[in-house]
mmCIF file of C-alpha atoms in Angstrom:
data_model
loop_
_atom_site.group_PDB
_atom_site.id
_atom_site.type_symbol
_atom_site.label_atom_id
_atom_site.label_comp_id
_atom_site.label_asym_id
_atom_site.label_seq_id
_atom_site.Cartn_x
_atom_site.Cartn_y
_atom_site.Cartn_z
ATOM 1 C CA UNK A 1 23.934 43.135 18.276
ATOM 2 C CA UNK A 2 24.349 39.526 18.956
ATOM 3 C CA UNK A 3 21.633 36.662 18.020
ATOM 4 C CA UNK A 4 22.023 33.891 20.345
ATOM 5 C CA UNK A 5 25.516 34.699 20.717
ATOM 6 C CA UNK A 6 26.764 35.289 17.433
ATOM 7 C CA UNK A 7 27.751 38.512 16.645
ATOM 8 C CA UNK A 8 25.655 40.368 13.235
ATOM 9 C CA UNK A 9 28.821 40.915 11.639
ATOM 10 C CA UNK A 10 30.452 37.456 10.969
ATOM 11 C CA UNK A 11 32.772 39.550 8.372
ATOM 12 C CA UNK A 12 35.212 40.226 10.867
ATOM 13 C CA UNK A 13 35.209 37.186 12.568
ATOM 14 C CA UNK A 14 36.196 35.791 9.452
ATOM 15 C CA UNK A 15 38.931 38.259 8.918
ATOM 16 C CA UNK A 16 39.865 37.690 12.694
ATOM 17 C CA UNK A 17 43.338 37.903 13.702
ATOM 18 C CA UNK A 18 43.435 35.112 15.963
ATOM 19 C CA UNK A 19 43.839 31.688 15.204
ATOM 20 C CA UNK A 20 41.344 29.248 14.695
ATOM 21 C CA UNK A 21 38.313 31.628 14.380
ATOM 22 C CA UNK A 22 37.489 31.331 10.850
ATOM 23 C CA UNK A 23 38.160 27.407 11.178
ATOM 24 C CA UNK A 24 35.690 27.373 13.735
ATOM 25 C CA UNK A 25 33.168 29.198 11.821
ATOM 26 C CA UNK A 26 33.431 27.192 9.082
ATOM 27 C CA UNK A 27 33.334 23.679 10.750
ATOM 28 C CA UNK A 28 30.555 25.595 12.970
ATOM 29 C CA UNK A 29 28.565 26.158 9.667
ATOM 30 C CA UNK A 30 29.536 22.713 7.969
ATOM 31 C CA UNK A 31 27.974 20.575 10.608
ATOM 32 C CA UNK A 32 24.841 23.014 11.022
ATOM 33 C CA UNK A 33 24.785 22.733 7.424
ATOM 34 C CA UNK A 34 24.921 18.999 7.217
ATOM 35 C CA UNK A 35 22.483 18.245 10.387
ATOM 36 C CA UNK A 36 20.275 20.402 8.391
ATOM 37 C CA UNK A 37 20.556 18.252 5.192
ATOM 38 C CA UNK A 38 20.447 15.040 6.667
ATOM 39 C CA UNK A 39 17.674 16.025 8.913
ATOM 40 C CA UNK A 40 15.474 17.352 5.650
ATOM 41 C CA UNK A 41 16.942 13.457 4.131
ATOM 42 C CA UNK A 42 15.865 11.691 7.134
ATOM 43 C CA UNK A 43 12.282 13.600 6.803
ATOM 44 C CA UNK A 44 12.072 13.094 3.493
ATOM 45 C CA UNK A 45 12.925 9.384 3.785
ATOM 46 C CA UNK A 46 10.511 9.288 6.415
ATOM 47 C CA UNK A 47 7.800 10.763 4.309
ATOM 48 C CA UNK A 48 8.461 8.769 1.511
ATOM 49 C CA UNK A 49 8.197 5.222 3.909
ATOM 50 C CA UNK A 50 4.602 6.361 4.894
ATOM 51 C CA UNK A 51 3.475 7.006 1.519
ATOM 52 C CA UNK A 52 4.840 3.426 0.235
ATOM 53 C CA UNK A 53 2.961 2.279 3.447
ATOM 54 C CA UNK A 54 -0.464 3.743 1.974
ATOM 55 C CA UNK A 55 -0.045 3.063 -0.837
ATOM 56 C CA UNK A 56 0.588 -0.462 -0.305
ATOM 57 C CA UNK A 57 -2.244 -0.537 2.332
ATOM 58 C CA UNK A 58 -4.861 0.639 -0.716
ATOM 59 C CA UNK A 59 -3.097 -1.974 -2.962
ATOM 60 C CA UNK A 60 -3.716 -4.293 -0.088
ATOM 61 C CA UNK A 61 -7.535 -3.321 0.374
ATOM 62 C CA UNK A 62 -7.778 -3.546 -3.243
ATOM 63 C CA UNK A 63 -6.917 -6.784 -3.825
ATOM 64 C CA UNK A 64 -9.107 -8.092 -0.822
ATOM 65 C CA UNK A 65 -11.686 -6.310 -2.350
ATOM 66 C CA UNK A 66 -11.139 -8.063 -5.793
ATOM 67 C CA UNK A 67 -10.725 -11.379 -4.061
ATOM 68 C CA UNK A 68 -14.044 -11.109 -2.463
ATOM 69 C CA UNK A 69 -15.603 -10.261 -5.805
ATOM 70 C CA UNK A 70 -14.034 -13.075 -7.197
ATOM 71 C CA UNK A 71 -15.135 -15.568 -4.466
ATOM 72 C CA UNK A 72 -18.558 -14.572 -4.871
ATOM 73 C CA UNK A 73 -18.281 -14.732 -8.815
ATOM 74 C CA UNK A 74 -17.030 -18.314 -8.087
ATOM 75 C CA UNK A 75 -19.707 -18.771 -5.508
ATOM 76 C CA UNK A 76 -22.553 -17.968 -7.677
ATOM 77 C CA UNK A 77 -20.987 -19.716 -10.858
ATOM 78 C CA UNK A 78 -20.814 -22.798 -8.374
ATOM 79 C CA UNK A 79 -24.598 -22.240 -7.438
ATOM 80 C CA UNK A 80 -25.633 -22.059 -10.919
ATOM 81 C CA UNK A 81 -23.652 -25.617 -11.585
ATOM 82 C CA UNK A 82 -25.545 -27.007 -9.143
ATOM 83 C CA UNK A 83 -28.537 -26.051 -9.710
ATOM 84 C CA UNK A 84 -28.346 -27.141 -13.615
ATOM 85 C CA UNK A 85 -27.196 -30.301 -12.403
ATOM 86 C CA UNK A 86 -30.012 -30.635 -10.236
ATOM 87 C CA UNK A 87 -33.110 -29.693 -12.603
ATOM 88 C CA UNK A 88 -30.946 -32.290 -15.333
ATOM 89 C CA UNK A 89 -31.253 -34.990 -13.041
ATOM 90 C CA UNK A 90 -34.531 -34.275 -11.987
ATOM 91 C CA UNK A 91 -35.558 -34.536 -16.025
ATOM 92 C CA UNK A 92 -33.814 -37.066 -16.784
ATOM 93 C CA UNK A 93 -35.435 -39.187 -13.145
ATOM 94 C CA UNK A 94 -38.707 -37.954 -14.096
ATOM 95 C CA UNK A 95 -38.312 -38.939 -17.988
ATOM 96 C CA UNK A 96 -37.062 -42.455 -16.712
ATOM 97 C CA UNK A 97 -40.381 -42.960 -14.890
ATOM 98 C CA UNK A 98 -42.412 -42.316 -17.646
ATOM 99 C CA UNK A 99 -40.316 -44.637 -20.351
ATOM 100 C CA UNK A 100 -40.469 -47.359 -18.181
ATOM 101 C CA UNK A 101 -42.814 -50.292 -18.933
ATOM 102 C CA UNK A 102 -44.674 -52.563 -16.756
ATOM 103 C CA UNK A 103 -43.200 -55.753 -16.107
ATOM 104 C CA UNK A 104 -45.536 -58.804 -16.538
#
């Protein structure tokens, strides 16, 4: 019985008197053979480009999210600075007022 048109018994095909048969075969089963391997490569390659992809991506969304912390660590630090400098000069304005003497 034949399976897609080649015959169960590929024995006597190979053993075939006429020429060229087994050649055939063989280069028949090379290039299925090879299409097969670089078609598992070319998936496999393929697989492996989405993965750097993600993984990149996360590295990506990682970062921004550390930036952001960052920025608002640096925000806040910046708010604190300002603040200090703000109550210092309002001591040091408010301690001038009462060192000062009257002039006559």
């Amino acid at each position: 019985m034949a399976l897609f048109g080649i015959p169960k018994d590929l024995k006597d095909l190979m053993n075939s008197k006429k020429s060229g048969v087994a050649l055939a075969l063989l280069a028949a089963g090379t290039l299925i053979y090879h299409g097969i391997k670089a078609g598992c490569r070319s998936l496999g390659n393929y697989i492996e480009e989405r993965a750097k992809r993600k993984t990149n991506r996360m590295q990506a969304d990682s970062m921004t999210e550390f930036e952001n912390l960052k920025f608002e660590h640096r925000k806040a630090e910046r708010a604190e600075k300002e603040e200090y400098a703000r109550r210092i000069r309002q001591e040091s304005k408010s301690s001038q007022e009462t060192n000062t003497t009257p002039e006559c």
